[in-house]
GROMACS .gro file of C-alpha atoms in nm:
model
  463
    1MET     CA    1   0.000   0.000   0.000
    2GLY     CA    2   0.246   0.263  -0.120
    3SER     CA    3   0.477   0.372   0.161
    4THR     CA    4   0.234   0.264   0.435
    5ARG     CA    5   0.372   0.003   0.674
    6LEU     CA    6   0.129  -0.280   0.733
    7GLY     CA    7   0.160  -0.372   1.098
    8LEU     CA    8  -0.081  -0.595   1.283
    9ASP     CA    9  -0.268  -0.296   1.426
   10MET     CA   10  -0.312  -0.154   1.076
   11LEU     CA   11  -0.450  -0.484   0.944
   12ILE     CA   12  -0.691  -0.518   1.235
   13GLY     CA   13  -0.789  -0.155   1.191
   14PHE     CA   14  -0.848  -0.203   0.821
   15ALA     CA   15  -1.067  -0.508   0.879
   16GLY     CA   16  -1.262  -0.332   1.153
   17PHE     CA   17  -1.313  -0.007   0.964
   18ALA     CA   18  -1.417  -0.191   0.648
   19SER     CA   19  -1.665  -0.390   0.860
   20LEU     CA   20  -1.800  -0.063   1.000
   21VAL     CA   21  -1.860   0.071   0.649
   22ALA     CA   22  -2.028  -0.256   0.553
   23SER     CA   23  -2.248  -0.242   0.865
   24ILE     CA   24  -2.366   0.115   0.805
   25VAL     CA   25  -2.443   0.050   0.438
   26ALA     CA   26  -2.610  -0.282   0.521
   27LEU     CA   27  -2.848  -0.108   0.763
   28PHE     CA   28  -2.999   0.072   0.466
   29ALA     CA   29  -2.921  -0.142   0.160
   30ILE     CA   30  -2.940  -0.503   0.288
   31ALA     CA   31  -3.132  -0.525   0.618
   32PRO     CA   32  -3.461  -0.367   0.500
   33GLY     CA   33  -3.490  -0.625   0.221
   34VAL     CA   34  -3.427  -0.930   0.440
   35SER     CA   35  -3.588  -0.815   0.765
   36PRO     CA   36  -3.801  -1.094   0.915
   37GLY     CA   37  -4.047  -0.853   1.081
   38GLY     CA   38  -4.338  -0.668   0.927
   39ALA     CA   39  -4.173  -0.326   0.918
   40SER     CA   40  -4.157  -0.162   0.576
   41PRO     CA   41  -3.815  -0.091   0.420
   42PHE     CA   42  -3.883   0.284   0.423
   43ALA     CA   43  -3.970   0.278   0.794
   44ILE     CA   44  -3.653   0.083   0.877
   45ARG     CA   45  -3.434   0.323   0.680
   46ALA     CA   46  -3.595   0.634   0.824
   47VAL     CA   47  -3.574   0.508   1.182
   48CYS     CA   48  -3.210   0.404   1.142
   49ALA     CA   49  -3.109   0.738   0.987
   50LEU     CA   50  -3.282   0.942   1.257
   51ALA     CA   51  -3.138   0.721   1.531
   52LEU     CA   52  -2.788   0.761   1.385
   53ALA     CA   53  -2.835   1.139   1.376
   54ALA     CA   54  -2.962   1.152   1.734
   55ALA     CA   55  -2.683   0.929   1.869
   56SER     CA   56  -2.416   1.126   1.679
   57LEU     CA   57  -2.549   1.451   1.822
   58VAL     CA   58  -2.539   1.308   2.175
   59VAL     CA   59  -2.179   1.193   2.122
   60GLY     CA   60  -2.084   1.538   1.997
   61LEU     CA   61  -2.245   1.715   2.293
   62ALA     CA   62  -2.102   1.476   2.553
   63ALA     CA   63  -1.764   1.426   2.381
   64HIS     CA   64  -1.549   1.561   2.665
   65ALA     CA   65  -1.719   1.351   2.932
   66ILE     CA   66  -1.705   1.043   2.710
   67VAL     CA   67  -1.330   1.079   2.654
   68LEU     CA   68  -1.263   1.142   3.025
   69HIS     CA   69  -1.421   0.804   3.097
   70ARG     CA   70  -1.201   0.644   2.827
   71CYS     CA   71  -1.492   0.597   2.586
   72ARG     CA   72  -1.645   0.316   2.792
   73ALA     CA   73  -1.993   0.445   2.708
   74LEU     CA   74  -1.917   0.415   2.335
   75ALA     CA   75  -1.786   0.060   2.379
   76VAL     CA   76  -2.094  -0.046   2.577
   77ALA     CA   77  -2.326   0.114   2.319
   78ALA     CA   78  -2.141  -0.063   2.036
   79LEU     CA   79  -2.178  -0.400   2.210
   80ALA     CA   80  -2.547  -0.331   2.273
   81GLY     CA   81  -2.584  -0.246   1.904
   82VAL     CA   82  -2.468  -0.596   1.811
   83ALA     CA   83  -2.720  -0.750   2.051
   84PHE     CA   84  -3.007  -0.542   1.916
   85ALA     CA   85  -2.899  -0.616   1.559
   86GLY     CA   86  -2.934  -0.983   1.641
   87ALA     CA   87  -3.281  -0.921   1.782
   88ALA     CA   88  -3.394  -0.716   1.481
   89LEU     CA   89  -3.261  -0.956   1.218
   90LEU     CA   90  -3.274  -1.299   1.379
   91VAL     CA   91  -3.598  -1.293   1.582
   92PRO     CA   92  -3.895  -1.324   1.344
   93ALA     CA   93  -4.153  -1.304   1.624
   94LEU     CA   94  -4.093  -0.933   1.691
   95THR     CA   95  -4.385  -0.702   1.624
   96GLU     CA   96  -4.336  -0.413   1.383
   97MET     CA   97  -4.292  -0.163   1.666
   98LEU     CA   98  -4.042  -0.380   1.855
   99ALA     CA   99  -3.849  -0.445   1.535
  100LEU     CA  100  -3.822  -0.070   1.464
  101LEU     CA  101  -3.706  -0.007   1.821
  102ALA     CA  102  -3.443  -0.279   1.781
  103TYR     CA  103  -3.323  -0.121   1.456
  104ALA     CA  104  -3.307   0.220   1.626
  105ALA     CA  105  -3.095   0.074   1.908
  106THR     CA  106  -2.872  -0.097   1.652
  107ALA     CA  107  -2.823   0.232   1.469
  108MET     CA  108  -2.734   0.411   1.793
  109GLY     CA  109  -2.476   0.147   1.877
  110THR     CA  110  -2.336   0.176   1.525
  111ALA     CA  111  -2.305   0.554   1.566
  112ALA     CA  112  -2.104   0.501   1.885
  113LEU     CA  113  -1.885   0.248   1.704
  114ALA     CA  114  -1.831   0.492   1.417
  115SER     CA  115  -1.703   0.754   1.663
  116LEU     CA  116  -1.444   0.508   1.796
  117TRP     CA  117  -1.327   0.421   1.447
  118PHE     CA  118  -1.305   0.787   1.351
  119CYS     CA  119  -1.067   0.837   1.646
  120PHE     CA  120  -0.856   0.553   1.501
  121VAL     CA  121  -0.853   0.718   1.157
  122CYS     CA  122  -0.747   1.052   1.309
  123VAL     CA  123  -0.416   0.912   1.436
  124ARG     CA  124  -0.320   0.756   1.101
  125PRO     CA  125  -0.027   0.929   0.926
  126HIS     CA  126  -0.145   1.208   0.698
  127LYS     CA  127  -0.003   1.054   0.382
  128SER     CA  128  -0.179   0.721   0.439
  129THR     CA  129  -0.519   0.842   0.564
  130PRO     CA  130  -0.686   0.890   0.221
  131LEU     CA  131  -0.551   0.551   0.106
  132PHE     CA  132  -0.668   0.379   0.424
  133VAL     CA  133  -1.017   0.531   0.409
  134SER     CA  134  -1.081   0.474   0.039
  135ALA     CA  135  -0.948   0.116   0.046
  136ALA     CA  136  -1.159   0.035   0.355
  137VAL     CA  137  -1.468   0.188   0.196
  138ALA     CA  138  -1.412  -0.025  -0.115
  139ALA     CA  139  -1.369  -0.339   0.098
  140GLY     CA  140  -1.680  -0.256   0.301
  141LEU     CA  141  -1.891  -0.213  -0.011
  142VAL     CA  142  -1.763  -0.545  -0.148
  143ILE     CA  143  -1.867  -0.710   0.180
  144CYS     CA  144  -2.215  -0.562   0.130
  145LEU     CA  145  -2.224  -0.702  -0.222
  146VAL     CA  146  -2.150  -1.047  -0.084
  147GLU     CA  147  -2.416  -1.009   0.185
  148GLY     CA  148  -2.671  -0.902  -0.074
  149SER     CA  149  -2.603  -1.212  -0.285
  150LEU     CA  150  -2.679  -1.451   0.001
  151LEU     CA  151  -3.013  -1.608   0.083
  152ALA     CA  152  -3.223  -1.402   0.322
  153GLU     CA  153  -3.146  -1.617   0.627
  154ALA     CA  154  -2.771  -1.618   0.558
  155ALA     CA  155  -2.772  -1.245   0.480
  156ARG     CA  156  -2.929  -1.164   0.817
  157VAL     CA  157  -2.664  -1.366   1.000
  158ALA     CA  158  -2.386  -1.209   0.790
  159VAL     CA  159  -2.499  -0.852   0.872
  160VAL     CA  160  -2.489  -0.926   1.245
  161LEU     CA  161  -2.152  -1.104   1.223
  162VAL     CA  162  -1.987  -0.823   1.026
  163LEU     CA  163  -2.105  -0.568   1.284
  164ALA     CA  164  -1.970  -0.793   1.561
  165VAL     CA  165  -1.632  -0.817   1.383
  166SER     CA  166  -1.606  -0.437   1.372
  167VAL     CA  167  -1.681  -0.411   1.744
  168ILE     CA  168  -1.433  -0.686   1.833
  169CYS     CA  169  -1.157  -0.526   1.625
  170VAL     CA  170  -1.194  -0.184   1.787
  171LEU     CA  171  -1.203  -0.337   2.136
  172VAL     CA  172  -0.888  -0.540   2.063
  173LEU     CA  173  -0.707  -0.228   1.943
  174ALA     CA  174  -0.828  -0.023   2.240
  175LYS     CA  175  -0.695  -0.290   2.475
  176ALA     CA  176  -0.364  -0.356   2.301
  177LYS     CA  177  -0.285  -0.004   2.180
  178PRO     CA  178  -0.514   0.247   2.356
  179GLU     CA  179  -0.326   0.551   2.227
  180GLY     CA  180  -0.427   0.448   1.875
  181VAL     CA  181  -0.800   0.445   1.949
  182LEU     CA  182  -0.878   0.639   2.266
  183PRO     CA  183  -0.859   1.011   2.186
  184GLU     CA  184  -0.701   1.283   2.395
  185ALA     CA  185  -0.940   1.482   2.615
  186VAL     CA  186  -1.006   1.820   2.452
  187GLY     CA  187  -1.275   2.050   2.587
  188ASN     CA  188  -1.580   2.108   2.367
  189ARG     CA  189  -1.546   2.487   2.371
  190GLU     CA  190  -1.173   2.468   2.312
  191SER     CA  191  -1.230   2.235   2.016
  192ASP     CA  192  -1.502   2.454   1.867
  193LYS     CA  193  -1.284   2.762   1.899
  194ARG     CA  194  -1.005   2.602   1.693
  195SER     CA  195  -1.231   2.435   1.439
  196LYS     CA  196  -1.242   2.600   1.097
  197ILE     CA  197  -1.475   2.356   0.924
  198LEU     CA  198  -1.683   2.562   0.684
  199LYS     CA  199  -2.060   2.538   0.681
  200THR     CA  200  -2.038   2.489   0.306
  201SER     CA  201  -1.820   2.180   0.354
  202ALA     CA  202  -2.067   2.035   0.604
  203LEU     CA  203  -2.354   2.115   0.368
  204MET     CA  204  -2.190   1.936   0.074
  205LEU     CA  205  -2.126   1.626   0.286
  206SER     CA  206  -2.490   1.633   0.396
  207ILE     CA  207  -2.598   1.652   0.032
  208SER     CA  208  -2.379   1.349  -0.047
  209ASN     CA  209  -2.566   1.159   0.223
  210PHE     CA  210  -2.890   1.284   0.070
  211GLU     CA  211  -2.781   1.122  -0.256
  212PHE     CA  212  -2.710   0.797  -0.072
  213GLY     CA  213  -3.058   0.803   0.081
  214PHE     CA  214  -3.216   0.881  -0.254
  215VAL     CA  215  -3.039   0.591  -0.424
  216ALA     CA  216  -3.123   0.347  -0.141
  217SER     CA  217  -3.495   0.423  -0.178
  218ALA     CA  218  -3.502   0.448  -0.559
  219ALA     CA  219  -3.306   0.124  -0.619
  220SER     CA  220  -3.589  -0.117  -0.548
  221SER     CA  221  -3.471  -0.453  -0.686
  222ASP     CA  222  -3.179  -0.672  -0.582
  223PHE     CA  223  -3.014  -0.619  -0.920
  224GLU     CA  224  -3.035  -0.240  -0.890
  225ARG     CA  225  -2.891  -0.241  -0.539
  226ALA     CA  226  -2.609  -0.471  -0.649
  227ALA     CA  227  -2.531  -0.246  -0.947
  228CYS     CA  228  -2.519   0.064  -0.724
  229LEU     CA  229  -2.298  -0.109  -0.467
  230ALA     CA  230  -2.064  -0.234  -0.739
  231SER     CA  231  -2.035   0.116  -0.889
  232ALA     CA  232  -1.962   0.266  -0.547
  233ALA     CA  233  -1.703  -0.003  -0.470
  234MET     CA  234  -1.532   0.055  -0.805
  235ALA     CA  235  -1.515   0.432  -0.744
  236ALA     CA  236  -1.360   0.378  -0.400
  237LEU     CA  237  -1.112   0.127  -0.544
  238VAL     CA  238  -1.005   0.373  -0.814
  239LEU     CA  239  -0.944   0.633  -0.544
  240ALA     CA  240  -0.740   0.385  -0.340
  241VAL     CA  241  -0.523   0.293  -0.640
  242SER     CA  242  -0.470   0.661  -0.720
  243PHE     CA  243  -0.365   0.737  -0.362
  244ALA     CA  244  -0.136   0.432  -0.351
  245ARG     CA  245   0.038   0.550  -0.667
  246LYS     CA  246   0.034   0.913  -0.555
  247GLY     CA  247  -0.190   1.008  -0.844
  248LEU     CA  248  -0.340   1.347  -0.913
  249VAL     CA  249  -0.691   1.263  -0.798
  250ASN     CA  250  -0.798   1.490  -0.512
  251GLU     CA  251  -1.105   1.677  -0.399
  252ARG     CA  252  -0.999   2.000  -0.566
  253SER     CA  253  -0.939   1.833  -0.904
  254LEU     CA  254  -1.272   1.647  -0.892
  255SER     CA  255  -1.488   1.927  -0.751
  256PRO     CA  256  -1.549   2.094  -1.091
  257LEU     CA  257  -1.671   1.759  -1.231
  258THR     CA  258  -1.904   1.642  -0.954
  259PRO     CA  259  -2.179   1.911  -0.986
  260PRO     CA  260  -2.246   1.859  -1.361
  261LEU     CA  261  -2.230   1.481  -1.324
  262THR     CA  262  -2.469   1.488  -1.027
  263ILE     CA  263  -2.711   1.724  -1.202
  264GLY     CA  264  -2.701   1.507  -1.514
  265ALA     CA  265  -2.765   1.191  -1.313
  266PHE     CA  266  -3.070   1.340  -1.140
  267LEU     CA  267  -3.208   1.476  -1.468
  268SER     CA  268  -3.166   1.150  -1.660
  269ALA     CA  269  -3.291   0.921  -1.381
  270TYR     CA  270  -3.656   0.941  -1.496
  271LEU     CA  271  -3.647   1.174  -1.797
  272PHE     CA  272  -3.600   0.883  -2.039
  273GLY     CA  273  -3.830   0.642  -1.860
  274GLU     CA  274  -3.657   0.328  -1.732
  275ALA     CA  275  -3.381   0.337  -1.993
  276LEU     CA  276  -3.125   0.537  -1.790
  277ARG     CA  277  -3.260   0.500  -1.438
  278VAL     CA  278  -3.017   0.232  -1.316
  279PRO     CA  279  -2.708   0.392  -1.482
  280SER     CA  280  -2.805   0.727  -1.326
  281LEU     CA  281  -2.839   0.570  -0.983
  282CYS     CA  282  -2.499   0.403  -1.030
  283VAL     CA  283  -2.342   0.740  -1.115
  284LEU     CA  284  -2.496   0.895  -0.803
  285SER     CA  285  -2.364   0.603  -0.594
  286ALA     CA  286  -2.011   0.648  -0.729
  287LEU     CA  287  -2.013   1.025  -0.676
  288CYS     CA  288  -2.149   0.988  -0.324
  289THR     CA  289  -1.875   0.737  -0.239
  290VAL     CA  290  -1.600   0.962  -0.376
  291TYR     CA  291  -1.720   1.265  -0.184
  292LEU     CA  292  -1.770   1.075   0.141
  293SER     CA  293  -1.425   0.915   0.118
  294PHE     CA  294  -1.264   1.254   0.071
  295GLY     CA  295  -1.481   1.397   0.348
  296ILE     CA  296  -1.383   1.140   0.610
  297ALA     CA  297  -1.012   1.173   0.531
  298ALA     CA  298  -1.027   1.554   0.521
  299VAL     CA  299  -1.215   1.591   0.851
  300ALA     CA  300  -0.968   1.350   1.015
  301GLU     CA  301  -0.680   1.562   0.884
  302HIS     CA  302  -0.842   1.879   1.014
  303VAL     CA  303  -0.899   1.724   1.357
  304ARG     CA  304  -0.537   1.614   1.381
  305LEU     CA  305  -0.377   1.934   1.255
  306SER     CA  306  -0.601   2.167   1.459
  307HIS     CA  307  -0.589   1.947   1.771
  308LEU     CA  308  -0.968   1.913   1.794
  309SER     CA  309  -1.182   1.672   1.993
  310ALA     CA  310  -1.237   1.383   1.749
  311PRO     CA  311  -1.571   1.266   1.898
  312ARG     CA  312  -1.693   1.627   1.909
  313ALA     CA  313  -1.607   1.703   1.546
  314HIS     CA  314  -1.730   1.367   1.421
  315GLY     CA  315  -2.055   1.374   1.618
  316LYS     CA  316  -2.155   1.723   1.505
  317ALA     CA  317  -2.072   1.653   1.140
  318ARG     CA  318  -2.239   1.311   1.124
  319ALA     CA  319  -2.561   1.432   1.288
  320LEU     CA  320  -2.616   1.669   0.997
  321ASP     CA  321  -2.513   1.402   0.747
  322TYR     CA  322  -2.765   1.147   0.875
  323LEU     CA  323  -3.043   1.405   0.871
  324GLY     CA  324  -2.957   1.464   0.506
  325MET     CA  325  -2.970   1.088   0.454
  326ALA     CA  326  -3.317   1.070   0.610
  327ALA     CA  327  -3.433   1.347   0.377
  328GLY     CA  328  -3.289   1.149   0.085
  329PHE     CA  329  -3.481   0.837   0.189
  330ALA     CA  330  -3.807   1.031   0.201
  331THR     CA  331  -3.741   1.203  -0.133
  332GLY     CA  332  -3.638   0.882  -0.307
  333TYR     CA  333  -3.945   0.702  -0.172
  334VAL     CA  334  -4.181   0.977  -0.294
  335VAL     CA  335  -4.016   0.995  -0.639
  336ALA     CA  336  -4.019   0.615  -0.678
  337ALA     CA  337  -4.387   0.604  -0.580
  338ALA     CA  338  -4.466   0.878  -0.832
  339ALA     CA  339  -4.272   0.697  -1.105
  340ALA     CA  340  -4.485   0.387  -1.057
  341SER     CA  341  -4.791   0.576  -1.179
  342ASP     CA  342  -4.665   0.886  -1.360
  343MET     CA  343  -4.312   0.892  -1.503
  344VAL     CA  344  -4.349   1.255  -1.613
  345LEU     CA  345  -4.418   1.364  -1.256
  346ALA     CA  346  -4.111   1.174  -1.135
  347ALA     CA  347  -3.899   1.342  -1.404
  348GLN     CA  348  -4.026   1.682  -1.293
  349MET     CA  349  -3.943   1.605  -0.931
  350THR     CA  350  -3.586   1.500  -1.011
  351ALA     CA  351  -3.547   1.809  -1.230
  352VAL     CA  352  -3.636   2.025  -0.932
  353ILE     CA  353  -3.382   1.834  -0.721
  354ALA     CA  354  -3.117   1.888  -0.990
  355VAL     CA  355  -3.184   2.264  -1.005
  356VAL     CA  356  -3.172   2.304  -0.626
  357TYR     CA  357  -2.853   2.097  -0.609
  358GLY     CA  358  -2.697   2.311  -0.883
  359PHE     CA  359  -2.755   2.634  -0.693
  360ILE     CA  360  -2.623   2.489  -0.366
  361ALA     CA  361  -2.318   2.333  -0.532
  362ALA     CA  362  -2.234   2.660  -0.712
  363PHE     CA  363  -2.243   2.852  -0.386
  364CYS     CA  364  -2.048   2.591  -0.189
  365HIS     CA  365  -1.782   2.548  -0.457
  366LYS     CA  366  -1.716   2.921  -0.465
  367ALA     CA  367  -1.696   2.942  -0.086
  368ARG     CA  368  -1.475   2.636  -0.039
  369PHE     CA  369  -1.237   2.696  -0.332
  370PRO     CA  370  -1.200   3.075  -0.372
  371GLU     CA  371  -1.003   3.198  -0.670
  372GLU     CA  372  -0.801   3.450  -0.470
  373GLY     CA  373  -0.543   3.371  -0.204
  374MET     CA  374  -0.644   3.350   0.155
  375GLU     CA  375  -0.369   3.519   0.346
  376GLY     CA  376  -0.491   3.869   0.267
  377SER     CA  377  -0.829   3.802   0.421
  378LEU     CA  378  -0.693   3.650   0.743
  379GLY     CA  379  -0.559   3.815   1.053
  380GLY     CA  380  -0.191   3.781   1.133
  381HIS     CA  381  -0.228   3.516   1.406
  382GLU     CA  382  -0.475   3.309   1.205
  383ALA     CA  383  -0.265   3.328   0.888
  384LYS     CA  384   0.045   3.220   1.081
  385GLY     CA  385  -0.140   2.918   1.221
  386LEU     CA  386  -0.265   2.823   0.876
  387TRP     CA  387   0.086   2.855   0.729
  388LYS     CA  388   0.227   2.628   1.000
  389LYS     CA  389  -0.039   2.364   0.927
  390ARG     CA  390   0.051   2.376   0.559
  391CYS     CA  391   0.417   2.331   0.646
  392ARG     CA  392   0.326   2.035   0.865
  393VAL     CA  393   0.136   1.870   0.579
  394VAL     CA  394   0.427   1.927   0.340
  395GLY     CA  395   0.663   1.779   0.597
  396GLU     CA  396   0.451   1.466   0.640
  397GLN     CA  397   0.394   1.420   0.269
  398CYS     CA  398   0.768   1.443   0.201
  399ASP     CA  399   0.882   1.231   0.499
  400LEU     CA  400   1.070   1.512   0.672
  401SER     CA  401   1.212   1.438   1.015
  402GLU     CA  402   1.107   1.651   1.312
  403ARG     CA  403   1.435   1.844   1.295
  404GLN     CA  404   1.392   1.898   0.922
  405PHE     CA  405   1.042   2.027   0.988
  406GLU     CA  406   1.185   2.284   1.231
  407VAL     CA  407   1.431   2.393   0.964
  408LEU     CA  408   1.150   2.402   0.706
  409MET     CA  409   0.952   2.640   0.927
  410LEU     CA  410   1.249   2.874   0.957
  411VAL     CA  411   1.332   2.861   0.586
  412ALA     CA  412   0.966   2.935   0.507
  413GLN     CA  413   0.995   3.244   0.728
  414GLY     CA  414   1.285   3.370   0.520
  415ARG     CA  415   1.565   3.269   0.759
  416ASN     CA  416   1.908   3.175   0.624
  417ALA     CA  417   2.146   2.900   0.733
  418LYS     CA  418   2.335   3.133   0.970
  419TYR     CA  419   2.015   3.222   1.158
  420ILE     CA  420   1.913   2.853   1.171
  421GLU     CA  421   2.255   2.767   1.316
  422GLN     CA  422   2.196   3.005   1.608
  423ALA     CA  423   1.824   2.936   1.655
  424LEU     CA  424   1.859   2.558   1.673
  425SER     CA  425   2.207   2.546   1.829
  426ILE     CA  426   2.353   2.339   1.548
  427SER     CA  427   2.659   2.385   1.330
  428LEU     CA  428   2.642   2.584   1.009
  429SER     CA  429   2.726   2.279   0.798
  430THR     CA  430   2.445   2.081   0.967
  431ALA     CA  431   2.198   2.361   0.894
  432GLN     CA  432   2.308   2.370   0.529
  433THR     CA  433   2.276   1.990   0.507
  434HIS     CA  434   1.921   2.004   0.647
  435ILE     CA  435   1.827   2.267   0.391
  436ARG     CA  436   1.972   2.060   0.103
  437ASN     CA  437   1.786   1.748   0.228
  438ILE     CA  438   1.461   1.944   0.251
  439TYR     CA  439   1.503   2.063  -0.106
  440ARG     CA  440   1.578   1.709  -0.220
  441LYS     CA  441   1.281   1.551  -0.042
  442THR     CA  442   1.035   1.818  -0.152
  443GLY     CA  443   1.167   1.821  -0.508
  444VAL     CA  444   1.238   2.197  -0.519
  445HIS     CA  445   1.552   2.388  -0.608
  446SER     CA  446   1.508   2.724  -0.437
  447ARG     CA  447   1.338   2.889  -0.143
  448GLN     CA  448   1.082   3.046  -0.376
  449GLU     CA  449   0.986   2.707  -0.514
  450LEU     CA  450   0.953   2.581  -0.157
  451LEU     CA  451   0.725   2.873  -0.069
  452ASP     CA  452   0.516   2.802  -0.379
  453LEU     CA  453   0.484   2.439  -0.273
  454ILE     CA  454   0.364   2.537   0.076
  455GLU     CA  455   0.130   2.801  -0.066
  456GLY     CA  456  -0.022   2.544  -0.302
  457THR     CA  457  -0.099   2.301  -0.020
  458LYS     CA  458  -0.468   2.355   0.061
  459LEU     CA  459  -0.625   2.222   0.377
  460TYR     CA  460  -0.975   2.108   0.453
  461GLY     CA  461  -1.186   2.381   0.612
  462GLU     CA  462  -0.993   2.681   0.480
  463GLU     CA  463  -1.184   3.008   0.490
   0.00000   0.00000   0.00000
């Protein structure tokens, strides 16, 4: 996996995080179709999405207290989620109301589990985080494909087992290597004060979850769900390969393409009858997967660089995302019901969705990727902090040592080798050697090129 070292903790983490992805997707794509109770698929999806949103919000609000108690509450909730998943999927005698309550409890436990895994992602090295996330998302979607191909009885057991595997993996890591899972205690107010996550970024992630909800409701048959899952898995795999080979695929390069592709997919979903409905849903699935993979990796990077409370940041962001998902379920259900009787009405509905999405995407793209530089619009202290974070990212991407990072910071401030010699109490020849090694590792040949490299490094949540 590129330059990432595959230790035992990384392998366990990969298996557990992939199982988490599979469990969340299975709650909406697999479980409603194989549920033994009398609850409707729409009711199951809506209850799970709202329960995930509520649990994420609670985690965000109580993040500091949860971390002070070493996340025991999250571990207990995750274990309870497995038990309730077993009740919802393996006990056919449950009434509709009891089944929905069991699904809600399962979703809450899954939200707690997701917070633990996000803490694990936050401590991954910067250069490997996008690769880890995208590869795990691809593996999780493949697991869902396998679950969907099983008979109903086997699929129910598989969904519960995969969720149990994710819980076991995170508990094993928390026991063997707690610093890799249990986050540092950061006060909620302190975290919020340092957080620079833009509302436009949160809105775009919520819209991506809306697309997921729309696809889950609109893809009614097993074949359609399998096609959407396969498309999403392929998109995540392409991202993983690109990251492993240090390709040019990133959020900034893809952001101009995603709005027109999304608008086109919504417009063509019902405009041509059934001819392009499944391909359009597959395109939406792939786009949603790409954006969510970038989003998870970018938020984790922002949490690590800004020293935020991981449960706080994750809980607040995911609560909004799951509300967007619930809205997508409702919209997809209404559009699919309209298409059953009047395809023209369904086409008009998706056209309205496409227009609204276009306006929102245009506004968010302009806010998140401004054409002008940022330093002029920031105060001195804030600009200095942003510049340091960019230097840190450059240092991690180029494998600079801690001492070389200190030299990088001084060189970026315009200091020469003589000043570095005195500031760091090293010899002049050592300072000059550090500078040459920095140039070599970063691939530049002058201080101006180094400054251009740092300036061109954009971070998630820049204002």
